[in-house]
Coordinates of C-alpha atoms and ligand atoms in Angstrom, one line a residue:
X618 CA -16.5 14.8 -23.2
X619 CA -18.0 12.9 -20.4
X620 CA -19.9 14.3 -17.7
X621 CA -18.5 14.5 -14.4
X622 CA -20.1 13.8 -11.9
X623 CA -20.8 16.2 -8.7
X624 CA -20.6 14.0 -5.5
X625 CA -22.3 15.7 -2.6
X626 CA -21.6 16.8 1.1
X627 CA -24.8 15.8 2.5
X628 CA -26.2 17.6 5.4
X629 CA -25.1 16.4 9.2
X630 CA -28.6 15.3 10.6
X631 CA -29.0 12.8 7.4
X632 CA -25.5 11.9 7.4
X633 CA -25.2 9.2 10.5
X634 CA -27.1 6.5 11.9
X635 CA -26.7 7.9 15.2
X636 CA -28.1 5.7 18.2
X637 CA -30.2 8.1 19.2
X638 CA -30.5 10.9 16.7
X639 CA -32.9 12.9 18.3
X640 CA -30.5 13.6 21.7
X641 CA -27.8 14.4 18.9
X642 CA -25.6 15.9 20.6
X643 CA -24.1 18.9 18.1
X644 CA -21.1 19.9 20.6
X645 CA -19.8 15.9 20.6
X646 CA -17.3 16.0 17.5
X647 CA -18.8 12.3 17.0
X648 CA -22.1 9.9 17.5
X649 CA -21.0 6.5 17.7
X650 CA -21.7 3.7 14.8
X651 CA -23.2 0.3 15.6
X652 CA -23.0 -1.4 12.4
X653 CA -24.8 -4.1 12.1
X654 CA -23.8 -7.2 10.7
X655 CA -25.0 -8.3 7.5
X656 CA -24.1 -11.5 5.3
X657 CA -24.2 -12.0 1.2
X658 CA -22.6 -11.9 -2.0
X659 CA -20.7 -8.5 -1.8
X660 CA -19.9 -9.4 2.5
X661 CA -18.5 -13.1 1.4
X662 CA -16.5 -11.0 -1.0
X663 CA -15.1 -8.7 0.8
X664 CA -14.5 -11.0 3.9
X665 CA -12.1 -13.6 1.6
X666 CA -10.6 -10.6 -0.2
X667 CA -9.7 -8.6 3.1
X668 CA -8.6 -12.3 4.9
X669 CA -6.2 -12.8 1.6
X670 CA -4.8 -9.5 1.8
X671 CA -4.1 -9.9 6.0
X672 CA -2.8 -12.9 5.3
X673 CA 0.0 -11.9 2.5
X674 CA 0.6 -9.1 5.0
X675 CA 1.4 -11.4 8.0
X676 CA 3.0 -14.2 6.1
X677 CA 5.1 -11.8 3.7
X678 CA 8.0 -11.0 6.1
X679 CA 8.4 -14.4 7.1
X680 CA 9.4 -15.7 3.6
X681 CA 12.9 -16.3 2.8
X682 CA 14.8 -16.4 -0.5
X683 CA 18.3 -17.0 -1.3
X684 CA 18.7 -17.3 2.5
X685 CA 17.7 -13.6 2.8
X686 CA 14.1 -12.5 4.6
X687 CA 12.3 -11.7 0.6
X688 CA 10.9 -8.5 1.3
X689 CA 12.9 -6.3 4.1
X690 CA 13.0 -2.8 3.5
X691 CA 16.3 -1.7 5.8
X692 CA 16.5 1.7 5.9
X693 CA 19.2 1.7 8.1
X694 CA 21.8 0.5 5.6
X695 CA 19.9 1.8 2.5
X696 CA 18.8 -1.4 1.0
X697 CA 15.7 -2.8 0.1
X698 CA 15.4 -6.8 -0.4
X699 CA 12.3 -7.4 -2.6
X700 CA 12.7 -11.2 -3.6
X701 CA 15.9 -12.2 -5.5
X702 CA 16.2 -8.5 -6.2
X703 CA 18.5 -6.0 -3.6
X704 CA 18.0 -1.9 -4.5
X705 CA 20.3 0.4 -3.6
X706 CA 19.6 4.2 -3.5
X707 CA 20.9 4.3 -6.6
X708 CA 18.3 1.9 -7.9
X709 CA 15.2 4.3 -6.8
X710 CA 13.7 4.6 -10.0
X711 CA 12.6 1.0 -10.0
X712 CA 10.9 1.8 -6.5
X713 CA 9.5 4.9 -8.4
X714 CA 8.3 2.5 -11.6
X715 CA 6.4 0.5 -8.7
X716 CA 4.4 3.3 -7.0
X717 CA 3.7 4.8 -10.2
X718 CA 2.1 1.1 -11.7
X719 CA 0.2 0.9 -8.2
X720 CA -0.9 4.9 -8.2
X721 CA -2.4 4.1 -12.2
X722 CA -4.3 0.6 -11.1
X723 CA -5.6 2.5 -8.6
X724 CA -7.0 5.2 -11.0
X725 CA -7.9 2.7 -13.6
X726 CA -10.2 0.7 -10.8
X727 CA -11.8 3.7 -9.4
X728 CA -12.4 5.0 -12.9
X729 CA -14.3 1.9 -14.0
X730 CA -15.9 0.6 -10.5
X731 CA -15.5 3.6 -8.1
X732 CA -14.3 3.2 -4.5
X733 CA -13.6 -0.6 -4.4
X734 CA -10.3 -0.6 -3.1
X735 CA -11.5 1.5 0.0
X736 CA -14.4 -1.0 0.3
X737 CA -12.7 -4.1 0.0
X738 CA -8.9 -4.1 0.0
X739 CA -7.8 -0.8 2.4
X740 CA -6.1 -2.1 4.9
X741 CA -8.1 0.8 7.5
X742 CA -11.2 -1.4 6.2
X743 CA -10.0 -4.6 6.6
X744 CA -8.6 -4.0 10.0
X745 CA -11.9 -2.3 10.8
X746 CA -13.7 -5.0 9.9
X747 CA -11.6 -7.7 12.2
X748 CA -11.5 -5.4 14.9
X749 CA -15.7 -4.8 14.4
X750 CA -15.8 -8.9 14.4
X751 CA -14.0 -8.8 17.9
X752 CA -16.3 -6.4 19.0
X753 CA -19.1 -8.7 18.3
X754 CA -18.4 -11.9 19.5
X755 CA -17.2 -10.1 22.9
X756 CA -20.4 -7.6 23.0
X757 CA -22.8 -9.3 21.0
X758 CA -24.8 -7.7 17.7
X759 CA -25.2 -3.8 17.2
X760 CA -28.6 -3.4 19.7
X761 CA -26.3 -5.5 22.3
X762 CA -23.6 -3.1 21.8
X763 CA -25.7 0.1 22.1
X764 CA -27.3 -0.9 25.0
X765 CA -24.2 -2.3 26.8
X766 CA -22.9 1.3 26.0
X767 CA -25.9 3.1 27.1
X768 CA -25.8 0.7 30.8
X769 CA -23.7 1.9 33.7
X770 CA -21.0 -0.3 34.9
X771 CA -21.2 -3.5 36.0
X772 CA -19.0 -6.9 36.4
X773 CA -20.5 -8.1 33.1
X774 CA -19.9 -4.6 31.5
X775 CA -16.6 -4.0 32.2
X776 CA -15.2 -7.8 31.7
X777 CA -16.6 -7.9 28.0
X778 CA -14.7 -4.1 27.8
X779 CA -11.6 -5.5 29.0
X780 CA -11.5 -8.3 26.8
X781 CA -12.3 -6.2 24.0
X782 CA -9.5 -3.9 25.1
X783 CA -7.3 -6.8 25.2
X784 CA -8.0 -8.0 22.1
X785 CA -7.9 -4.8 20.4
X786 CA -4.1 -4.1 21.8
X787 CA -3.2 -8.1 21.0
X788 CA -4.0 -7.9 17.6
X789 CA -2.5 -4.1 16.8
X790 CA 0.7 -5.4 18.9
X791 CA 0.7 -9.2 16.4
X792 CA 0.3 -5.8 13.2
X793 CA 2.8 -3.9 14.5
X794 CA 5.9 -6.5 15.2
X795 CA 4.5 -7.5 11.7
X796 CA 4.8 -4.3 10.3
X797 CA 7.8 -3.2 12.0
X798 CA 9.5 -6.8 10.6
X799 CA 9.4 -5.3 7.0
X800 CA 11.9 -2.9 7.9
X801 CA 14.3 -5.2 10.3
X802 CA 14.9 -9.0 9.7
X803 CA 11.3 -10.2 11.6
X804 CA 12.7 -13.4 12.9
X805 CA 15.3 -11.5 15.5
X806 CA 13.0 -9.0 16.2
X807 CA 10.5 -11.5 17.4
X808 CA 13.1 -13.2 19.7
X809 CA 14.4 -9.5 20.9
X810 CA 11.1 -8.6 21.5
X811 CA 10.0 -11.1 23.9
X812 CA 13.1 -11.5 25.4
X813 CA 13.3 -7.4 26.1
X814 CA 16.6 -7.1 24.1
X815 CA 15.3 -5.3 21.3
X816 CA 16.7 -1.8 20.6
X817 CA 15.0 1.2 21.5
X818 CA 14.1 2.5 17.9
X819 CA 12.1 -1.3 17.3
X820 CA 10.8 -1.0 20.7
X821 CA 9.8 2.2 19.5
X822 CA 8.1 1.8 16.4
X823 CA 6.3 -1.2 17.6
X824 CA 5.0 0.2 20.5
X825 CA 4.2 3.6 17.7
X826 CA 2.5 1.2 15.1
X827 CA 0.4 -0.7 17.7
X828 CA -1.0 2.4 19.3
X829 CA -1.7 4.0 15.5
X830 CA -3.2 0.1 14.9
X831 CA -5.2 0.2 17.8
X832 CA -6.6 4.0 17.5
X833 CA -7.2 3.5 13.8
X834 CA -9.3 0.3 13.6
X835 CA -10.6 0.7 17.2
X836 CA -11.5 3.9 17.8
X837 CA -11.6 6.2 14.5
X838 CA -13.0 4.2 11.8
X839 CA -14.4 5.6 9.2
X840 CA -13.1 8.7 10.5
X841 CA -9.8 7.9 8.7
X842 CA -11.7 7.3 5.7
X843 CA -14.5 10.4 5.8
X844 CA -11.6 13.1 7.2
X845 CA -8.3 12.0 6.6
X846 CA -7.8 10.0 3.5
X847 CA -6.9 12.1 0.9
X848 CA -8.3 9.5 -1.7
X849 CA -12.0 10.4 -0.6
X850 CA -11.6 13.7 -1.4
X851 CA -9.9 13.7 -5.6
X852 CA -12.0 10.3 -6.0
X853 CA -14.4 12.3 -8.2
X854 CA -11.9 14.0 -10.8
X855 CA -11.9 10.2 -11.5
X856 CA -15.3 9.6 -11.9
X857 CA -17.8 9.9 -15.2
X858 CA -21.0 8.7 -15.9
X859 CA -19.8 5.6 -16.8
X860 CA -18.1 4.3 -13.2
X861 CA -19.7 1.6 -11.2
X862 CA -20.5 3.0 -7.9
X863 CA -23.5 1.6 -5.6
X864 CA -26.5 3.7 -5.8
X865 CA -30.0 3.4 -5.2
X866 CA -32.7 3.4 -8.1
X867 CA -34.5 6.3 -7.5
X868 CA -36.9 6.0 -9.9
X869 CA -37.7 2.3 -8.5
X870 CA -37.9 3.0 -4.7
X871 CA -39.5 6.3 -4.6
X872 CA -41.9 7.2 -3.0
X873 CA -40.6 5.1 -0.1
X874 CA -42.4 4.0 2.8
X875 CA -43.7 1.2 4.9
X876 CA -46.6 -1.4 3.9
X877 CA -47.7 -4.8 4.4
X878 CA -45.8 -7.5 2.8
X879 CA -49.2 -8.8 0.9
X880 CA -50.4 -5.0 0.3
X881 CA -49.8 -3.8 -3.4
X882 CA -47.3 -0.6 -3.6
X883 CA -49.0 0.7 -6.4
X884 CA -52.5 1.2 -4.8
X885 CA -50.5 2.7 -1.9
X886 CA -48.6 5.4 -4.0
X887 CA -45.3 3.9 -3.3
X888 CA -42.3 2.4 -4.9
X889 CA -40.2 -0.6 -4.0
X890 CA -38.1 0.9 -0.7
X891 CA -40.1 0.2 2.5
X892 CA -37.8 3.1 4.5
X893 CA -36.7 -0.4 6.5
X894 CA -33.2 1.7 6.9
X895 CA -31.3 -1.7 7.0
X896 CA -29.1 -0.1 4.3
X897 CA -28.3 2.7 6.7
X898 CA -27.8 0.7 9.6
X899 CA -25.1 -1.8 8.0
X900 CA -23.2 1.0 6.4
X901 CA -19.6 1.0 7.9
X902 CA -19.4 4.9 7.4
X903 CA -22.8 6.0 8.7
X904 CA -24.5 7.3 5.7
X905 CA -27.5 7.0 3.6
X906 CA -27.1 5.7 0.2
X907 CA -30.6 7.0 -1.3
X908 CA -29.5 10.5 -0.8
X909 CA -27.1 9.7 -3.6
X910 CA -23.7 9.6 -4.2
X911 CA -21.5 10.8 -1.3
X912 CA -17.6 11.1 -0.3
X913 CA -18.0 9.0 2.2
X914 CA -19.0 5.8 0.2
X915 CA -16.5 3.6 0.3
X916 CA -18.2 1.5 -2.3
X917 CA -18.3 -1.6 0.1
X918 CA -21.5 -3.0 -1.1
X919 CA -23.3 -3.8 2.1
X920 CA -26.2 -1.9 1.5
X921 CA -26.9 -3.8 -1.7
X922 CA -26.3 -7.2 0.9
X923 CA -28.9 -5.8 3.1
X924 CA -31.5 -4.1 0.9
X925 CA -31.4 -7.1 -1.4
X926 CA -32.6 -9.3 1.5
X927 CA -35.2 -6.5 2.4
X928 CA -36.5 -7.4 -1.4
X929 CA -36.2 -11.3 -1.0
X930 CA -38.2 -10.7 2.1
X931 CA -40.7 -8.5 0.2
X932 CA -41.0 -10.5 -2.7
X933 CA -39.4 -7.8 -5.1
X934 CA -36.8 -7.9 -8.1
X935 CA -33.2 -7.7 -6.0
X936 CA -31.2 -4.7 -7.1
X937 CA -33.1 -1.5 -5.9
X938 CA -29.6 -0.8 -4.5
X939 CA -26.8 -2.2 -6.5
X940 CA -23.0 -1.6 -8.5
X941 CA -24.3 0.1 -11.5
X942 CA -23.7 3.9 -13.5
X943 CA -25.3 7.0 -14.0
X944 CA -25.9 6.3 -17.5
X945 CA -27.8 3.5 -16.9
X946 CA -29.7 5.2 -14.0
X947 CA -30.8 7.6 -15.8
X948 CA -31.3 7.0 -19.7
X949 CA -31.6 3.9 -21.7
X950 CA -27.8 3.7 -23.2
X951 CA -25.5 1.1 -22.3
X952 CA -22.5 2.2 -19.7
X953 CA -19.2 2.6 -22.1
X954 CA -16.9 0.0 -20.6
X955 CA -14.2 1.5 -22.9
X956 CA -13.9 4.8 -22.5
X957 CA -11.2 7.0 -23.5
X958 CA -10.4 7.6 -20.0
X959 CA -10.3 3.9 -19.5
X960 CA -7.8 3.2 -22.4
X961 CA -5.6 6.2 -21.5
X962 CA -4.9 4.5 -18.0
X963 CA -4.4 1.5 -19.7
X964 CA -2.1 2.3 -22.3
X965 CA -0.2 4.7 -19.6
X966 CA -0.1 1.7 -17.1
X967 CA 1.4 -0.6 -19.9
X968 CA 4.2 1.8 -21.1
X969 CA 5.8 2.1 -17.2
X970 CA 5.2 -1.8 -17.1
X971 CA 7.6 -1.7 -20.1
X972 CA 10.1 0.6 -18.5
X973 CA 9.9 -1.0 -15.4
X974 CA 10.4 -4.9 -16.7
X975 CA 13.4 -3.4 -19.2
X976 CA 15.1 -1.5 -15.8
X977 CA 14.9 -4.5 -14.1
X978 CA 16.6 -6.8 -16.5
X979 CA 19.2 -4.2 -17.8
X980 CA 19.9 -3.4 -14.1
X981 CA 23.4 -4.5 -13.0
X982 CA 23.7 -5.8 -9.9
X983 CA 27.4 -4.4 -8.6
X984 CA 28.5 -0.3 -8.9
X985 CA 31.9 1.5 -9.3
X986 CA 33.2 4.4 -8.2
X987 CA 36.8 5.9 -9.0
X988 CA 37.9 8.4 -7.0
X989 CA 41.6 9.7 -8.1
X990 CA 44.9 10.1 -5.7
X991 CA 43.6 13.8 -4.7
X992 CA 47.2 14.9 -3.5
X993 CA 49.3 13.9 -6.6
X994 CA 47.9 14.0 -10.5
X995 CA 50.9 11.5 -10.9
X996 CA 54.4 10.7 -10.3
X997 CA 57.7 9.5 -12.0
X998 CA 59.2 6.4 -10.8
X999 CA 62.8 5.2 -10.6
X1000 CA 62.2 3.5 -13.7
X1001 CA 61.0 6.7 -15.6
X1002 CA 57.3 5.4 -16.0
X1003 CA 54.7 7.6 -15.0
X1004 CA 52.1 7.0 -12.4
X1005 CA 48.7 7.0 -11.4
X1006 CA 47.0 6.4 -8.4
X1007 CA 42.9 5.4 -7.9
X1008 CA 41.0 3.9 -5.3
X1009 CA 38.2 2.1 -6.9
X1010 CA 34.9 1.5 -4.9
X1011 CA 33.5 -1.2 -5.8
X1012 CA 29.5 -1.9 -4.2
X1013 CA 28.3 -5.9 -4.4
X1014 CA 24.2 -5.0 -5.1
X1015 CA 23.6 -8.9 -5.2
X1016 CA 22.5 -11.1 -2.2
X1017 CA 25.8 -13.6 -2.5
X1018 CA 29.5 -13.3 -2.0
X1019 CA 31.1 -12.9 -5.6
X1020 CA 34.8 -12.5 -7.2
X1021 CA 35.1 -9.6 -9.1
X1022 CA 38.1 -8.9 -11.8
X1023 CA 38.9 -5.5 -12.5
X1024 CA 40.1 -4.5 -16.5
X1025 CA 41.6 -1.4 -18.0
X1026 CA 40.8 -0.4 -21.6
X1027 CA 42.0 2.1 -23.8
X1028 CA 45.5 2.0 -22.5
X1029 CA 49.0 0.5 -23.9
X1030 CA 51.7 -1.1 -22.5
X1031 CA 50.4 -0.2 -18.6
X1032 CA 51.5 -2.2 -15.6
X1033 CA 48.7 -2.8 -12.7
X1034 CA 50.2 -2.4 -9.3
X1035 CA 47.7 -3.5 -7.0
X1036 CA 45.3 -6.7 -7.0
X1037 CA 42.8 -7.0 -10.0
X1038 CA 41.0 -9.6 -8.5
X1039 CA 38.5 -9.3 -5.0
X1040 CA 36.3 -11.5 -3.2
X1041 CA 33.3 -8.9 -2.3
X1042 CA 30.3 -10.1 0.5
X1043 CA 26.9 -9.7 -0.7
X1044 CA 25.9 -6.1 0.0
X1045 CA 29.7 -4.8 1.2
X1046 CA 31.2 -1.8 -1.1
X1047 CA 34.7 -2.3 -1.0
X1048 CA 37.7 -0.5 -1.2
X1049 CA 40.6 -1.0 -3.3
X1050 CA 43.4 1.1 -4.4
X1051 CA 45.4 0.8 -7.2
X1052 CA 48.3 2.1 -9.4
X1053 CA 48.2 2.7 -13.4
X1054 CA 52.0 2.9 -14.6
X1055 CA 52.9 3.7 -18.2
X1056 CA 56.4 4.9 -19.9
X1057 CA 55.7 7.8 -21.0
X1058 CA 56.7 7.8 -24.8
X1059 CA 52.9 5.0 -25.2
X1060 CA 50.7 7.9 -24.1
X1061 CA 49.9 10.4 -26.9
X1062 CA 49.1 13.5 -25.1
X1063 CA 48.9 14.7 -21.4
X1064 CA 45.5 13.6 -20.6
X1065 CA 44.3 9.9 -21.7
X1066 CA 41.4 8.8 -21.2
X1067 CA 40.2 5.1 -20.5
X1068 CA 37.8 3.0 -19.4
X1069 CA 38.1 0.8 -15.5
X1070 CA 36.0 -2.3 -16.3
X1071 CA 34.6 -4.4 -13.6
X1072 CA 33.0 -7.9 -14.5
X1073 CA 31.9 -10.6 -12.4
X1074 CA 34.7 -13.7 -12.3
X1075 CA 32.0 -16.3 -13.2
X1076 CA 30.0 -14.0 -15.4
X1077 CA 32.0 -12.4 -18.1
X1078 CA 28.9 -10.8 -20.0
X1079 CA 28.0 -8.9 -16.9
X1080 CA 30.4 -5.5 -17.3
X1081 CA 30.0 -2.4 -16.1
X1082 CA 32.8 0.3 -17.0
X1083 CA 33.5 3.3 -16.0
X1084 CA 35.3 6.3 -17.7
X1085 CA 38.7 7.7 -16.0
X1086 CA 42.0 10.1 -16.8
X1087 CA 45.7 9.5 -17.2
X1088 CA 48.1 12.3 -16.4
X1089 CA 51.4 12.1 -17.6
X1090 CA 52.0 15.6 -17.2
X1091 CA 54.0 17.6 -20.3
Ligands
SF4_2586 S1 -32.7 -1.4 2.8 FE1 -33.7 -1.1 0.8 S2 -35.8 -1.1 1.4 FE2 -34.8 -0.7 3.3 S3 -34.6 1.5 3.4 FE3 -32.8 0.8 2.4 S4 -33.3 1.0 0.2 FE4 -35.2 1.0 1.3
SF4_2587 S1 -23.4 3.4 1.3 FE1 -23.3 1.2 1.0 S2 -21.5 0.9 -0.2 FE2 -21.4 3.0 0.6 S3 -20.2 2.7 2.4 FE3 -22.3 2.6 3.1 S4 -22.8 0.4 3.0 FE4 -20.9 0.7 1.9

């Protein structure tokens, strides 16, 4: 069995890069992070990644198919559009199959290459990061920042605040109509917005989602990610000594400390790190990567960015901080790329794929109900036939207008007395009731059962029947 490994709480005063650690004040619930801005491989990386993922975000509810907004979640009348496809609450399992493929990609990643998703994809780290660019073209680079902080007020102080403010709210109010426009049709709620003629719930929730948008990415940070995420915290029952995470070469960098760039670290006693604390000072959640591996990693690579133009600078072998495994750290052996935990995810991951594709394309788009006459099992007409009253319900799941022709099978000899055929609107469940009659000496017993059969008019393969009774009483 592989080894798990332990990932450590590491001690407050080592923790944060605090701006001035030694007035740390231990009664303020939080010292302030200047990151400070850092550029290569992993940063490019992250920066296209998080810009693709904003982008799908803010473009996503704008796209139309089949004349219908493609993705619209409307809770109100309990249907979710997702492309060509409308589910119903009836249809939840597929919405289940989808979580449940996400929730094992998600375990498969951080079981091969740790805490990427936090570090590159996470929507609190990608709005971080464009609210941290704001930030820096208004108030300049992380020394700017602290000392603008540290300065009393002044006309340049507050205007660059303000316009940071304003920024801040512009872009969490752009999110949250954004947001809010997966769950109502985004093109009205753009024109009710501005025009004030929005209802109170979507006035509401966008006011709700700007202000979580603008506390989130502006003000708590990577305290979302170190406190509140519940990822942080089970991350490790996923990890082995075979997961990617960044870490720092021990053996390599210690012991660290400063020298000449032309002096030889061997004559000095030293390894490779020149305690420059770049890597701590670029690190979005405060901490310091050669104390090992920690929570609050969020795998994000920036260190290695930083450190590895420390070595560039130095002259030394790039990597001293870098993606790689405890196996590899510390013994000889090759990381196991497939693992059994690796293939169980996989093969787990494939199977709900297979249930999931097979729901979707057995899954009939239209639903019937039969409810029976509640006041009378059945009656006895003039003619001496015996009948039978339903109301079927009949729900149109697909996003167009159809015909639908209604069937009865397992019966002889019965009359309809009602319409068997109905135009239904895309989404409307309608109502239509019907008779059954029957003379009496075609049904065998007292009970028969049969079969209501509902098809589309222009689609005769796609059926759906449903089972019923006859009375005919003794
Ligand atoms: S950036 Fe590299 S050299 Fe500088 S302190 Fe961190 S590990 Fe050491
Ligand atoms: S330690 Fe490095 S990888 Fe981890 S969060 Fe900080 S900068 Fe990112």
């Amino acid at each position: 069995m592989d080894k798990q490994i332990k990932v450590k709480n590491i001690p407050t005063e080592v923790k944060v890069h605090k701006p001035d650690a030694e007035k740390f004040d231990r009664f303020n619930p939080r010292n302030r992070i200047y990151v400070r801005a850092v550029t290569g491989l992993h940063q490019k990386l992250r920066k296209y990644l998080g810009f693709i993922a904003m982008l799908s975000f803010m473009l996503l509810p704008w796209v139309s198919f089949n004349g219908h907004q493609a993705v619209l979640f409307d809770i109100f009348n309990q249907k979710f559009n997702i492309f060509g496809m409308t589910l119903w609450p009836q249809d939840l399992t597929i919405l289940a199959w989808i979580f449940m493929i996400g929730a094992f990609a998600l375990f498969l990643v951080t079981t091969f290459y740790g805490r990427v998703w936090c570090g590159y994809m996470c929507p609190q780290t990608v709005w971080t990061f464009i609210f941290i660019w704001f930030e820096e073209k208004i108030e300049g680079s992380a020394n700017q920042r602290k000392k603008l902080d540290q300065r009393k007020m002044d006309f340049d102080k507050f205007w660059r605040k303000s316009a940071k403010h304003l920024s801040w709210v512009g872009f969490s109010l752009f999110t949250s109509l954004t947001f809010v426009g997966y769950f109502t049709p985004i093109r009205e709620l753009m024109v009710d917005f501005f025009t004030f003629e929005a209802t109170a719930y979507a006035v509401g929730g966008v006011l709700f989602f700007t202000f979580c948008t603008y506390g989130n990415a502006g003000w708590m940070r990577e305290i979302m990610c170190l406190h509140m995420c519940p990822y942080s915290r089970f991350q490790s029952a996923m990890f082995d000594q075979d997961t990617f995470t960044v870490s720092y070469d021990e053996k390599r960098g210690e012991n660290r400390g400063p020298r000449g760039r032309k002096q030889d670290p061997k004559e000095l006693g030293l390894g490779d790190c020149i305690d420059c604390k770049m890597c701590v000072h670029v690190c979005p959640t405060g901490i310091d990567i050669r104390n090992g591996l920690q929570y609050e990693c969020i795998n994000c690579g920036a260190c290695i960015d930083a450190c590895d133009e420390v070595m560039d600078k130095m002259n030394y072998d790039k990597g001293l901080i870098s993606y790689t495994t405890e196996r590899n750290l510390t013994s000889d052996k090759k990381t196991h790329a497939f693992r059994p935990k690796i293939i169980g995810y996989l093969v787990v991951m494939l199977v709900i794929c297979g249930i999931f594709v097979a729901d979707v394309m057995t899954r009939i788009p239209m639903d019937l109900d039969i409810i029976r006459d509640r006041n009378q099992l059945y009656r006895v007409t003039n003619e001496g036939l015996v009948e039978n009253t339903y109301t079927l319900k009949i729900l149109n799941k697909s996003q167009q207008d159809h015909e639908y022709t209604i069937a009865v099978e397992g019966l002889n000899n019965f009359n309809i007395i009602g319409k068997t055929q109905v135009h239904i609107r895309s989404g409307e469940s309608y109502s239509l009731p019907l008779s059954i009659a029957i003379d009496p000496y075609d049904l065998k017993s007292p009970i028969t059962e049969f079969n209501f059969v509902l098809q589309r008019a222009d689609q005769t393969q796609t059926q759906l029947a449903q089972p019923s009774k006859f009375f005919k009483g003794r």
